[in-house]
mmCIF file of C-alpha atoms and ligand atoms in Angstrom:
data_model
loop_
_atom_site.group_PDB
_atom_site.id
_atom_site.type_symbol
_atom_site.label_atom_id
_atom_site.label_comp_id
_atom_site.label_asym_id
_atom_site.label_seq_id
_atom_site.Cartn_x
_atom_site.Cartn_y
_atom_site.Cartn_z
ATOM 1 C CA MET W 1 44.934 -37.315 -6.798
ATOM 2 C CA ALA W 2 40.925 -35.696 -5.801
ATOM 3 C CA ALA W 3 40.244 -36.693 -9.138
ATOM 4 C CA VAL W 4 41.362 -40.121 -8.321
ATOM 5 C CA VAL W 5 39.396 -40.230 -5.028
ATOM 6 C CA THR W 6 36.185 -38.676 -6.599
ATOM 7 C CA ALA W 7 36.441 -42.140 -9.367
ATOM 8 C CA THR W 8 37.216 -44.510 -7.058
ATOM 9 C CA VAL W 9 33.524 -43.250 -4.923
ATOM 10 C CA THR W 10 31.665 -43.182 -7.777
ATOM 11 C CA ALA W 11 32.464 -46.901 -8.763
ATOM 12 C CA LEU W 12 31.550 -47.910 -5.330
ATOM 13 C CA HIS W 13 28.092 -45.890 -5.658
ATOM 14 C CA LEU W 14 27.483 -48.012 -8.243
ATOM 15 C CA HIS W 15 27.944 -51.599 -6.987
ATOM 16 C CA GLN W 16 24.573 -51.924 -5.257
ATOM 17 C CA LEU W 17 25.133 -55.889 -5.749
ATOM 18 C CA PRO W 18 27.699 -58.168 -3.995
ATOM 19 C CA LEU W 19 30.497 -59.150 -6.029
ATOM 20 C CA ASP W 20 30.878 -61.511 -4.037
ATOM 21 C CA CYS W 21 31.596 -63.037 -0.586
ATOM 22 C CA SER W 22 33.683 -60.318 0.946
ATOM 23 C CA ASP W 23 30.563 -57.940 -0.331
ATOM 24 C CA VAL W 24 28.272 -59.841 1.452
ATOM 25 C CA LEU W 25 30.584 -59.222 4.748
ATOM 26 C CA ALA W 26 30.819 -55.675 4.096
ATOM 27 C CA SER W 27 27.007 -55.471 3.503
ATOM 28 C CA GLY W 28 26.926 -56.651 7.515
ATOM 29 C CA VAL W 29 25.978 -60.816 7.307
ATOM 30 C CA SER W 30 27.850 -62.514 9.515
ATOM 31 C CA VAL W 31 26.950 -65.724 8.667
ATOM 32 C CA ASP W 32 27.727 -68.834 6.575
ATOM 33 C CA GLY W 33 25.816 -69.465 4.057
ATOM 34 C CA VAL W 34 23.801 -69.598 0.611
ATOM 35 C CA TYR W 35 24.081 -66.243 -1.216
ATOM 36 C CA SER W 36 23.932 -64.585 -4.633
ATOM 37 C CA VAL W 37 26.977 -62.857 -5.737
ATOM 38 C CA PHE W 38 27.231 -60.335 -8.824
ATOM 39 C CA PRO W 39 30.834 -60.684 -10.387
ATOM 40 C CA THR W 40 31.617 -57.710 -12.712
ATOM 41 C CA HIS W 41 31.902 -60.156 -15.151
ATOM 42 C CA ASP W 42 28.925 -61.958 -15.073
ATOM 43 C CA PRO W 43 26.567 -59.374 -13.295
ATOM 44 C CA GLU W 44 23.363 -61.943 -13.994
ATOM 45 C CA GLY W 45 25.523 -64.252 -10.784
ATOM 46 C CA PHE W 46 25.173 -66.836 -9.391
ATOM 47 C CA MET W 47 24.496 -68.535 -5.853
ATOM 48 C CA VAL W 48 27.920 -69.635 -3.337
ATOM 49 C CA TYR W 49 29.123 -70.113 -0.482
ATOM 50 C CA CYS W 50 30.054 -67.501 2.170
ATOM 51 C CA ASP W 51 32.886 -68.295 5.040
ATOM 52 C CA LEU W 52 31.849 -65.477 6.731
ATOM 53 C CA SER W 53 33.749 -67.083 9.994
ATOM 54 C CA THR W 54 37.110 -68.451 8.904
ATOM 55 C CA ASP W 55 40.565 -66.181 9.089
ATOM 56 C CA GLY W 56 37.792 -63.170 9.465
ATOM 57 C CA GLY W 57 35.376 -64.246 6.775
ATOM 58 C CA GLY W 58 34.734 -63.355 3.199
ATOM 59 C CA TRP W 59 35.117 -66.220 1.271
ATOM 60 C CA THR W 60 33.739 -67.277 -1.735
ATOM 61 C CA VAL W 61 33.788 -71.470 -1.754
ATOM 62 C CA ILE W 62 35.008 -72.824 -4.833
ATOM 63 C CA GLN W 63 35.686 -76.562 -3.875
ATOM 64 C CA ARG W 64 34.213 -78.693 -0.933
ATOM 65 C CA ARG W 65 34.947 -82.117 0.239
ATOM 66 C CA GLU W 66 33.910 -83.754 3.186
ATOM 67 C CA ASP W 67 31.727 -86.927 2.822
ATOM 68 C CA GLY W 68 32.892 -88.781 -0.372
ATOM 69 C CA SER W 69 29.245 -88.497 -1.734
ATOM 70 C CA MET W 70 29.736 -86.437 -5.013
ATOM 71 C CA ASN W 71 31.433 -87.949 -7.778
ATOM 72 C CA PHE W 72 34.724 -85.734 -8.866
ATOM 73 C CA PHE W 73 35.891 -87.546 -12.038
ATOM 74 C CA ARG W 74 34.217 -85.892 -14.002
ATOM 75 C CA GLY W 75 34.798 -84.546 -17.480
ATOM 76 C CA TRP W 76 35.873 -80.808 -19.184
ATOM 77 C CA GLU W 77 31.937 -79.555 -19.247
ATOM 78 C CA ALA W 78 31.209 -80.540 -15.418
ATOM 79 C CA TYR W 79 34.467 -78.918 -14.644
ATOM 80 C CA ARG W 80 33.497 -76.040 -16.577
ATOM 81 C CA ASP W 81 29.979 -75.387 -15.509
ATOM 82 C CA GLY W 82 30.443 -76.438 -11.951
ATOM 83 C CA PHE W 83 29.152 -79.603 -10.017
ATOM 84 C CA GLY W 84 27.390 -80.447 -6.281
ATOM 85 C CA THR W 85 25.767 -78.942 -3.608
ATOM 86 C CA THR W 86 26.510 -75.275 -2.518
ATOM 87 C CA THR W 87 25.816 -76.274 0.827
ATOM 88 C CA GLY W 88 27.814 -79.646 0.387
ATOM 89 C CA GLU W 89 30.330 -81.217 -1.918
ATOM 90 C CA HIS W 90 30.696 -78.962 -4.476
ATOM 91 C CA TRP W 91 33.368 -77.611 -7.416
ATOM 92 C CA LEU W 92 31.894 -74.019 -8.561
ATOM 93 C CA GLY W 93 33.849 -74.369 -12.314
ATOM 94 C CA LEU W 94 36.233 -73.177 -14.049
ATOM 95 C CA HIS W 95 33.922 -70.390 -15.614
ATOM 96 C CA ARG W 96 32.605 -68.985 -12.720
ATOM 97 C CA ILE W 97 35.979 -68.732 -10.948
ATOM 98 C CA TYR W 98 37.729 -67.178 -13.728
ATOM 99 C CA THR W 99 34.402 -64.331 -13.689
ATOM 100 C CA LEU W 100 34.993 -63.735 -10.176
ATOM 101 C CA THR W 101 38.708 -63.237 -10.510
ATOM 102 C CA ARG W 102 40.225 -62.196 -13.195
ATOM 103 C CA SER W 103 39.741 -58.411 -11.992
ATOM 104 C CA GLY W 104 42.479 -59.342 -9.954
ATOM 105 C CA GLY W 105 43.389 -59.180 -5.732
ATOM 106 C CA TYR W 106 42.354 -62.465 -4.551
ATOM 107 C CA GLU W 107 43.726 -64.606 -2.469
ATOM 108 C CA LEU W 108 43.113 -68.444 -2.307
ATOM 109 C CA ARG W 109 43.083 -70.548 0.708
ATOM 110 C CA ILE W 110 43.259 -73.849 1.377
ATOM 111 C CA ASP W 111 41.931 -75.738 4.429
ATOM 112 C CA MET W 112 42.402 -79.325 4.971
ATOM 113 C CA ALA W 113 41.508 -82.052 7.774
ATOM 114 C CA ASP W 114 41.904 -85.392 8.452
ATOM 115 C CA PHE W 115 40.201 -88.148 9.709
ATOM 116 C CA ASP W 116 41.611 -87.506 13.609
ATOM 117 C CA ASN W 117 40.830 -83.769 13.108
ATOM 118 C CA ALA W 118 44.037 -82.636 12.232
ATOM 119 C CA THR W 119 43.512 -79.579 9.929
ATOM 120 C CA ALA W 120 46.313 -77.443 8.213
ATOM 121 C CA PHE W 121 45.702 -74.778 5.951
ATOM 122 C CA ALA W 122 47.767 -73.058 2.879
ATOM 123 C CA CYS W 123 47.098 -69.426 1.509
ATOM 124 C CA TYR W 124 47.675 -67.826 -1.659
ATOM 125 C CA SER W 125 47.660 -64.270 -1.867
ATOM 126 C CA ASP W 126 47.463 -63.957 -5.466
ATOM 127 C CA PHE W 127 45.038 -66.145 -7.032
ATOM 128 C CA SER W 128 42.944 -65.895 -10.936
ATOM 129 C CA VAL W 129 42.345 -68.440 -13.551
ATOM 130 C CA GLY W 130 42.018 -67.445 -16.751
ATOM 131 C CA ARG W 131 43.079 -63.943 -15.911
ATOM 132 C CA ASP W 132 44.808 -63.105 -19.099
ATOM 133 C CA SER W 133 42.996 -64.880 -21.288
ATOM 134 C CA VAL W 134 40.882 -63.182 -24.339
ATOM 135 C CA ASN W 135 39.141 -66.657 -24.310
ATOM 136 C CA PRO W 136 39.375 -68.643 -21.178
ATOM 137 C CA GLU W 137 38.259 -71.731 -21.851
ATOM 138 C CA GLU W 138 39.867 -71.934 -25.604
ATOM 139 C CA ASP W 139 42.693 -71.317 -23.664
ATOM 140 C CA GLY W 140 42.312 -73.811 -20.625
ATOM 141 C CA TYR W 141 41.114 -71.617 -17.579
ATOM 142 C CA PRO W 142 44.921 -71.583 -16.663
ATOM 143 C CA LEU W 143 46.002 -70.631 -13.526
ATOM 144 C CA THR W 144 47.593 -67.782 -12.132
ATOM 145 C CA VAL W 145 48.914 -68.804 -7.787
ATOM 146 C CA ASP W 146 51.658 -67.244 -5.698
ATOM 147 C CA GLY W 147 52.719 -65.750 -2.376
ATOM 148 C CA TYR W 148 52.307 -68.980 -0.119
ATOM 149 C CA SER W 149 51.692 -68.700 3.672
ATOM 150 C CA GLY W 150 50.142 -71.335 6.029
ATOM 151 C CA THR W 151 50.761 -74.753 8.005
ATOM 152 C CA ALA W 152 50.207 -76.748 4.886
ATOM 153 C CA GLY W 153 53.290 -76.617 3.160
ATOM 154 C CA ASP W 154 53.201 -74.938 -0.241
ATOM 155 C CA SER W 155 51.831 -77.811 -3.280
ATOM 156 C CA LEU W 156 50.320 -75.527 -5.615
ATOM 157 C CA LEU W 157 52.972 -73.166 -6.595
ATOM 158 C CA LYS W 158 54.799 -76.176 -9.159
ATOM 159 C CA HIS W 159 50.786 -75.726 -10.846
ATOM 160 C CA SER W 160 51.023 -72.341 -11.556
ATOM 161 C CA GLY W 161 51.079 -71.201 -15.429
ATOM 162 C CA MET W 162 49.349 -74.683 -16.309
ATOM 163 C CA ARG W 163 45.772 -74.813 -17.744
ATOM 164 C CA PHE W 164 42.921 -77.391 -16.683
ATOM 165 C CA THR W 165 43.088 -81.050 -17.559
ATOM 166 C CA THR W 166 40.654 -83.421 -17.039
ATOM 167 C CA LYS W 167 40.265 -87.099 -17.734
ATOM 168 C CA ASP W 168 38.126 -85.429 -21.215
ATOM 169 C CA ARG W 169 40.781 -82.838 -21.719
ATOM 170 C CA ASP W 170 43.974 -83.293 -21.712
ATOM 171 C CA GLN W 171 46.115 -79.903 -21.450
ATOM 172 C CA ASP W 172 48.529 -81.063 -19.481
ATOM 173 C CA GLN W 173 53.100 -81.765 -19.783
ATOM 174 C CA SER W 174 52.804 -85.334 -19.392
ATOM 175 C CA GLU W 175 52.746 -87.664 -21.719
ATOM 176 C CA ASN W 176 50.388 -89.258 -19.757
ATOM 177 C CA ASN W 177 46.571 -88.217 -19.493
ATOM 178 C CA CYS W 178 47.368 -86.592 -15.615
ATOM 179 C CA ALA W 179 43.561 -86.402 -14.511
ATOM 180 C CA ALA W 180 42.760 -89.774 -16.130
ATOM 181 C CA TYR W 181 45.742 -91.387 -14.085
ATOM 182 C CA TYR W 182 45.034 -89.995 -11.179
ATOM 183 C CA GLN W 183 41.619 -89.909 -11.074
ATOM 184 C CA GLY W 184 40.776 -86.310 -10.658
ATOM 185 C CA ALA W 185 40.535 -82.998 -12.287
ATOM 186 C CA TRP W 186 43.752 -80.175 -11.525
ATOM 187 C CA TRP W 187 45.758 -77.887 -13.123
ATOM 188 C CA TYR W 188 48.556 -80.820 -13.534
ATOM 189 C CA ARG W 189 51.623 -79.791 -15.141
ATOM 190 C CA ASN W 190 53.711 -83.832 -15.027
ATOM 191 C CA CYS W 191 51.245 -85.128 -12.773
ATOM 192 C CA HIS W 192 50.786 -83.298 -9.803
ATOM 193 C CA THR W 193 52.349 -82.381 -6.051
ATOM 194 C CA SER W 194 48.372 -81.375 -5.466
ATOM 195 C CA ASN W 195 45.731 -83.183 -6.674
ATOM 196 C CA LEU W 196 42.257 -81.665 -4.329
ATOM 197 C CA ASN W 197 39.626 -82.883 -6.683
ATOM 198 C CA GLY W 198 40.949 -86.662 -6.832
ATOM 199 C CA GLN W 199 39.795 -89.863 -5.199
ATOM 200 C CA TYR W 200 37.628 -89.309 -1.747
ATOM 201 C CA LEU W 201 39.036 -92.406 -0.135
ATOM 202 C CA ARG W 202 38.661 -93.354 3.449
ATOM 203 C CA GLY W 203 41.758 -93.867 5.862
ATOM 204 C CA GLY W 204 45.049 -95.018 4.530
ATOM 205 C CA HIS W 205 44.877 -96.592 0.872
ATOM 206 C CA ALA W 206 47.449 -98.932 -0.953
ATOM 207 C CA SER W 207 46.774 -97.086 -4.555
ATOM 208 C CA TYR W 208 49.630 -94.696 -4.882
ATOM 209 C CA ALA W 209 48.723 -90.790 -5.311
ATOM 210 C CA ASP W 210 45.198 -91.126 -6.843
ATOM 211 C CA GLY W 211 43.199 -89.524 -3.252
ATOM 212 C CA VAL W 212 42.676 -86.126 -2.312
ATOM 213 C CA GLU W 213 45.425 -86.469 -0.045
ATOM 214 C CA CYS W 214 48.068 -84.911 -2.461
ATOM 215 C CA TRP W 215 49.477 -82.221 -1.139
ATOM 216 C CA TYR W 216 52.718 -83.388 -1.255
ATOM 217 C CA THR W 217 55.028 -80.797 0.525
ATOM 218 C CA GLY W 218 55.250 -79.800 4.449
ATOM 219 C CA THR W 219 53.677 -80.098 7.606
ATOM 220 C CA TYR W 220 50.486 -82.104 5.720
ATOM 221 C CA GLN W 221 52.666 -85.413 5.046
ATOM 222 C CA HIS W 222 52.976 -85.550 8.112
ATOM 223 C CA LEU W 223 49.651 -84.605 9.527
ATOM 224 C CA THR W 224 48.208 -87.349 8.204
ATOM 225 C CA GLY W 225 49.744 -90.195 6.269
ATOM 226 C CA THR W 226 46.214 -91.494 5.798
ATOM 227 C CA THR W 227 43.497 -89.861 3.689
ATOM 228 C CA PRO W 228 42.067 -86.075 5.014
ATOM 229 C CA SER W 229 38.206 -86.159 5.640
ATOM 230 C CA GLY W 230 37.824 -82.436 3.925
ATOM 231 C CA THR W 231 39.212 -79.856 1.976
ATOM 232 C CA GLN W 232 37.726 -76.504 1.642
ATOM 233 C CA SER W 233 39.228 -74.370 -1.388
ATOM 234 C CA SER W 234 37.814 -70.411 -1.065
ATOM 235 C CA ILE W 235 39.020 -66.651 -2.476
ATOM 236 C CA LEU W 236 38.429 -63.532 -1.247
ATOM 237 C CA MET W 237 38.992 -60.240 -2.249
ATOM 238 C CA PRO W 238 41.411 -58.318 -0.305
ATOM 239 C CA SER W 239 40.551 -55.011 0.952
ATOM 240 C CA LEU W 240 43.074 -52.941 -0.152
HETATM 241 CA CA1 LIG R 301 49.423 -85.152 -20.921
#
């Protein structure tokens, strides 16, 4: 037992740079903003937005929608590499999400708001992308998610195990391309119960299921009836 403790302490000493925003928070910083992180599987690092205030803080933001200024109907390379502005609307990128989460232990939190400023959230105690993949891109960056809690209801568990589909790379189980059909990009199964990268539509719209609002269960459906004004998806390495 003593040897295990020693090994753990040694490993901690080697982490001079933050692996993620939970390390940024642990270093004593408490202001939300853009920080550099250096995941184990991408030691050169990259910039992320750290939410250091929501629910205890330490969240690495992987997606934000807030004003519709960014086009989210993009192809595979954009979703793989990320796009947008870290301080505004953006998608961090599948490969970066993979490098952050492949060591395991990450929690996912999705915060949603509607145009009436009502809010709801969904938390998943286990979240990773491509965790068991030798070549994650070839494997389609498959989603693993488990352990729901929150106020929004669950709309993601049905997507667990699915590969990521964009309008130019169909990896879903539908005879159609769900990303093209619903104008988004997601871990679709046989299209969706959630579609957080769908179109940003203001207010109610007649088109079916192609907006960001697609979070179909629980209180969130009741919450809006219209399009949400924003979402923020963030991940956290829980302290164990
Ligand atoms: Ca298909």
